[in-house]
Amino acid sequence: MKYKQLLLILFLPLAFSLSAKEYQPAFSAAGFYDLQNSGRQVYNFNVGWRFHKGDVAGAEKADFKDAAWDVVSTPHTVELEPAEASGCRNYQGTAWYRKHFTLDKAYAGKKVILYFEAVMGKCKVYLNGKLVKQHLGGYLPFSIDLLEAGAVPGQKCVVAVSTDNSDDKTYPPGKSQKTLDFLYHGGIYRDIWLVVKNQINISDPNEAGKVAGGGVFVHYGEINDKLADVFIDTDVQNQSDGAKSVRVETVLRDPQGNVVAKTVSGVSLRKGESKQVKQAVKVKNPVLWTPDEPLLYHVESRVISGKASLDGGMTRIGIRKAEFRGVDGFYLNGKPYEKLIGGNRHQDFAYVGNAVPNSQQWRDAKKLRDAGCRIIRSAHYPQDPSFMDACDELGLFVIVPTPGWQFWNKDPEFANLVYSDIRNMIRRDRNHTSVLMWEPILNETPFPLDFSLNAYKITKEEYPYPGRYDAADLNSKGVKDNFEVVYGWPRDTGTVKQSIFTREWGEYVDDWYAHNTPNRAARAWGEGPQLIQAMHLAKIYNEMCDAPTQFVGGCQWHPFDHQRGYHPDPYWGGIMDNFRQYKYSYYMFRSQIDPKKPHPLADIKPVLYIASEISPFSSPDVTVFTNCDEVRLIRYERDTLVQKAPKALRGMPHPPVTFKNAYDFYDMRQYPYVQKNWQRVSFKAEGLIDGKVVVTETKMPSRRSTQIRLRIDNEGQQLTADGSDFACIIAEVTDDQGNVRRLAKEQILFSVEGEGEIIGDASIQANPRVVEFGSAPVLIRSTTKAGKIKVTARPLFEGEYAPKAATLEFSSVTPSRTLLFEEKPTINVVNQGPNSSTRKTLTDEEKQKLLNEVERQQTDFGEVKAN
């Protein structure tokens, strides 16, 4: 059977029985997806934490009185913030979390692991008043064996966690937030899992401490269309009281769920011993993973004694062969691949900072893939595991950096902590098909040569197989002579032997202090700035695509607006704002996708977007973003303008189509004002591919505001009733024809009934919310009970001619994993505790000195940062 025919068969069940809008993704927990009857149980431990912002003496003690504290769910941020909270306005300091619980008596004799995906900054974990764990760094996981730490099944316990996101130069990233270009939002901001398994089990790779070992490690040998060698290394540990002999069973299933291979190996373990069991399978006629066809195999791992499975889990993998061939560029599965164009990604979201649920992690990846991105640089730290899961199945390559940005501490212990981060990020993410490159150095940092060489060496120790590469700045010490991919620009082709990739493109800053640049346009500024931003990014996009093959691509800085530390303004250079609402530049990106390439989940189709609101302030030139061959523009139901989409042998696939002097406000005005025929005031665009109209769009200027329209921006994901999941609801002010009133200046007051709550209130300008460019978003969080939710949006000041209120109803669903909690979260908590912070107030002279240092360091990397 031919490869394309096989893909069609694989796509058909999804395409006809389950559309992408209905697809509900699964997420891994503590490194595995759930595997039925594996012997491992995974519970959601996020709900029911008592919280206090600030430090409190004695809060670690078991008998501490915390009844007055609010009850929250993780992922959690220490403080809700305005949507524009840059300039060190975020809380910096200590915050406490305490959870009361009782372990099931059935857990006696088991391993009961409390697994934290990440806690921001410095943290201390106490069990019943005893310090059991200290952890430095806010981006990688750690875990605690509760029974070893003293918990007794059947008896009440309390876990207390002290978190601290204040500045500390002793551990990476180390950079002071006063000179940082992003924020260390505090708290337990990622998931917490309770993992129950038997005494003989598969180890945790981050806890095992084995080089290129621990847990399950899947890697590859020869890969081609006919055959793929898949190697599975499984680390089994015996934590029981005596010697044991067990079997390791590995089953490989294809994307349809059919068993491709099964292998079983016996292993004998002494008390306290662990061994890595190496297995190999050959896959005939493999379905090869690509960004356009990201089909995943399943590796099912079990440790078996007799007929019983003691422990196990499922790992998703994609079989693919990625190669950087120096001046010959990037090859995927043995063939030259197109330019890898994508974006960077910081993890924060409006109001909640970094406390983003798994569903929104997936939606972020989906929106980036829909925008045509094929690669994401997870600046400047490892991302949430659920984001990595999403990149695997949506077809996004990922560059994984170690936490760091513009900071070096000469204390040897700092370097040792960075080395530890490199090892742990590789151990956590090595099985993700999406991972293409490791960035083991510290971004934009003048580190010494020995650090660079050690970082490179560690990546090769931890991933000593093909398919993953090291990348770093061309002008950093040790990079040009050692690293496999260098960060540079098209102009650097021919100066080095490696393939060249741009880590951050799109910035045209005037200086580091002001950052005036055409790529930064807040969505609220309207169509003029947004169009300038889109055309600016299109220009650089085109230059990158026009480069020689040695230049393999680059990541735009930065697809989402995000919060910053040192600068009073947020980063407004996103193609989406920090609620993920689209700007014009999103449609420019989206128009670069090939409408003829199928994809099981991404929204791939003909694109046609008229970048004009037909207002008194609109440009006379009408720009259309499209991936069609030809565009017809029909003005006022009268004139038909036709323009071929520009094509070039090289360059961006689909440059913008611009109709020069196609709009004149005074010419348009005759229809509603003179002829009293306002219906004729419209632009209708038709997109043609191969001579046929495949997509149309009509734009009309909005008349008076008459109503509010509500929609849920959830990419088809159902809200999960776990106390922390949220969805963004968008209220649009429209006229009576449904045209969005982009110039409206209403304030929208939201209310909710049923099993949901509004995140934030007037104190952070969340509710009521001012309409910007026609819309006002609100975040609705679930409760712990599945049920109906009704959202209402009305003008804050109602009147006879004010826009009519609107309602939207939807339902939350029961979570897939059991929630373990004894106390229900407090509803409508906004900003808990004191507003004091540990940060010091600076004088004007001190501020200027710090900013001068930021500018100096940025200038040192200017040859890479700016084009």
Tab-separated table of C-alpha atoms in Angstrom, residues 486-631:
chain	number	residue	atom	x	y	z
A	486	VAL	CA	24.038	27.924	15.259
A	487	TYR	CA	21.736	30.868	15.827
A	488	GLY	CA	22.335	33.544	13.246
A	489	TRP	CA	20.786	35.291	10.249
A	490	PRO	CA	20.570	34.719	6.502
A	491	ARG	CA	23.561	37.020	6.091
A	492	ASP	CA	25.657	34.502	8.046
A	493	THR	CA	25.334	31.801	5.377
A	494	GLY	CA	28.711	30.803	4.026
A	495	THR	CA	30.578	31.931	7.158
A	496	VAL	CA	30.102	28.691	9.110
A	497	LYS	CA	29.763	24.998	8.299
A	498	GLN	CA	26.600	24.390	10.342
A	499	SER	CA	22.968	24.960	9.503
A	500	ILE	CA	21.800	28.404	10.674
A	501	PHE	CA	18.589	29.216	12.527
A	502	THR	CA	17.265	32.547	13.835
A	503	ARG	CA	16.074	32.194	17.394
A	504	GLU	CA	14.224	35.554	17.484
A	505	TRP	CA	13.094	37.547	14.461
A	506	GLY	CA	10.762	40.495	13.943
A	507	GLU	CA	12.276	43.041	16.318
A	508	TYR	CA	13.280	46.480	15.010
A	509	VAL	CA	13.828	48.275	18.306
A	510	ASP	CA	15.219	51.792	18.411
A	511	ASP	CA	17.005	51.141	21.708
A	512	TRP	CA	16.648	48.883	24.715
A	513	TYR	CA	15.264	51.674	26.890
A	514	ALA	CA	12.331	52.691	24.680
A	515	HIS	CA	11.676	49.734	22.388
A	516	ASN	CA	9.800	51.681	19.729
A	517	THR	CA	9.398	49.283	16.850
A	518	PRO	CA	6.875	48.585	14.066
A	519	ASN	CA	6.409	44.978	15.138
A	520	ARG	CA	4.833	46.031	18.452
A	521	ALA	CA	1.192	46.970	18.087
A	522	ALA	CA	-1.378	46.500	20.818
A	523	ARG	CA	-4.610	45.090	19.442
A	524	ALA	CA	-6.467	48.004	21.063
A	525	TRP	CA	-4.605	50.490	18.839
A	526	GLY	CA	-6.730	49.454	15.897
A	527	GLU	CA	-6.277	48.612	12.249
A	528	GLY	CA	-3.542	51.092	11.287
A	529	PRO	CA	-0.892	49.898	13.753
A	530	GLN	CA	-1.976	46.284	13.312
A	531	LEU	CA	-1.554	46.507	9.542
A	532	ILE	CA	1.881	48.097	9.898
A	533	GLN	CA	2.888	45.276	12.228
A	534	ALA	CA	1.581	42.612	9.840
A	535	MET	CA	3.351	44.063	6.808
A	536	HIS	CA	6.587	44.491	8.767
A	537	LEU	CA	6.530	40.847	9.829
A	538	ALA	CA	5.655	39.809	6.264
A	539	LYS	CA	8.742	41.592	4.994
A	540	ILE	CA	11.056	39.700	7.337
A	541	TYR	CA	9.154	36.441	6.826
A	542	ASN	CA	9.823	36.821	3.113
A	543	GLU	CA	13.527	37.540	3.644
A	544	MET	CA	13.909	34.407	5.735
A	545	CYS	CA	12.184	32.211	3.175
A	546	ASP	CA	14.336	33.741	0.447
A	547	ALA	CA	17.592	32.685	2.156
A	548	PRO	CA	19.898	29.876	0.918
A	549	THR	CA	19.290	26.299	2.103
A	550	GLN	CA	21.947	26.578	4.826
A	551	PHE	CA	19.570	28.950	6.571
A	552	VAL	CA	16.857	26.603	7.848
A	553	GLY	CA	14.369	29.003	9.458
A	554	GLY	CA	13.577	31.012	12.557
A	555	CYS	CA	11.157	31.791	15.378
A	556	GLN	CA	9.316	35.092	15.536
A	557	TRP	CA	9.581	37.050	18.762
A	558	HIS	CA	6.853	36.574	20.079
A	559	PRO	CA	3.432	35.224	18.906
A	560	PHE	CA	1.611	36.119	22.162
A	561	ASP	CA	1.703	39.453	23.955
A	562	HIS	CA	3.310	38.823	27.340
A	563	GLN	CA	4.258	40.505	30.615
A	564	ARG	CA	7.713	41.901	31.237
A	565	GLY	CA	9.722	42.824	34.298
A	566	TYR	CA	11.978	45.777	33.635
A	567	HIS	CA	9.763	47.542	31.066
A	568	PRO	CA	6.529	49.339	32.041
A	569	ASP	CA	4.820	48.188	28.818
A	570	PRO	CA	3.843	44.607	28.057
A	571	TYR	CA	5.357	43.048	24.976
A	572	TRP	CA	2.815	44.001	22.305
A	573	GLY	CA	4.565	42.291	19.405
A	574	GLY	CA	2.364	39.224	19.400
A	575	ILE	CA	0.272	38.116	16.469
A	576	MET	CA	-2.260	37.479	19.244
A	577	ASP	CA	-2.837	39.432	22.448
A	578	ASN	CA	-2.456	37.903	25.905
A	579	PHE	CA	-6.038	36.606	25.767
A	580	ARG	CA	-5.090	34.952	22.409
A	581	GLN	CA	-7.352	37.278	20.415
A	582	TYR	CA	-6.107	37.624	16.842
A	583	LYS	CA	-4.411	40.645	15.309
A	584	TYR	CA	-4.047	41.225	11.561
A	585	SER	CA	-0.590	39.648	11.693
A	586	TYR	CA	-2.149	36.341	12.761
A	587	TYR	CA	-3.937	36.177	9.421
A	588	MET	CA	-0.712	37.060	7.611
A	589	PHE	CA	0.939	34.063	9.294
A	590	ARG	CA	-2.071	31.868	8.670
A	591	SER	CA	-2.130	32.727	4.982
A	592	GLN	CA	1.260	30.999	4.579
A	593	ILE	CA	-0.167	27.498	5.097
A	594	ASP	CA	-0.627	25.188	2.116
A	595	PRO	CA	-4.402	24.711	1.755
A	596	LYS	CA	-3.875	21.433	-0.074
A	597	LYS	CA	-1.973	19.637	2.689
A	598	PRO	CA	-4.221	17.574	4.993
A	599	HIS	CA	-3.853	17.645	8.772
A	600	PRO	CA	-5.770	15.589	11.330
A	601	LEU	CA	-6.213	18.403	13.874
A	602	ALA	CA	-5.032	21.795	12.601
A	603	ASP	CA	-7.466	24.075	10.783
A	604	ILE	CA	-5.989	23.847	7.291
A	605	LYS	CA	-8.089	25.476	4.592
A	606	PRO	CA	-8.097	28.322	2.048
A	607	VAL	CA	-7.507	31.621	3.846
A	608	LEU	CA	-8.923	34.979	2.832
A	609	TYR	CA	-8.828	37.953	5.194
A	610	ILE	CA	-9.555	41.588	4.333
A	611	ALA	CA	-7.342	43.728	6.579
A	612	SER	CA	-9.607	46.769	6.568
A	613	GLU	CA	-12.521	47.867	8.726
A	614	ILE	CA	-13.830	50.308	6.044
A	615	SER	CA	-13.799	53.128	8.553
A	616	PRO	CA	-13.041	56.843	8.136
A	617	PHE	CA	-9.522	56.019	9.315
A	618	SER	CA	-8.828	53.072	7.021
A	619	SER	CA	-5.998	53.051	4.497
A	620	PRO	CA	-6.851	53.700	0.817
A	621	ASP	CA	-4.873	50.557	0.015
A	622	VAL	CA	-6.818	47.395	0.805
A	623	THR	CA	-4.644	44.476	1.863
A	624	VAL	CA	-5.831	40.893	1.657
A	625	PHE	CA	-4.013	37.993	3.310
A	626	THR	CA	-4.618	34.812	1.352
A	627	ASN	CA	-3.140	31.478	0.330
A	628	CYS	CA	-5.205	31.439	-2.854
A	629	ASP	CA	-3.848	31.883	-6.387
A	630	GLU	CA	-6.029	34.864	-7.205
A	631	VAL	CA	-8.277	37.381	-5.439
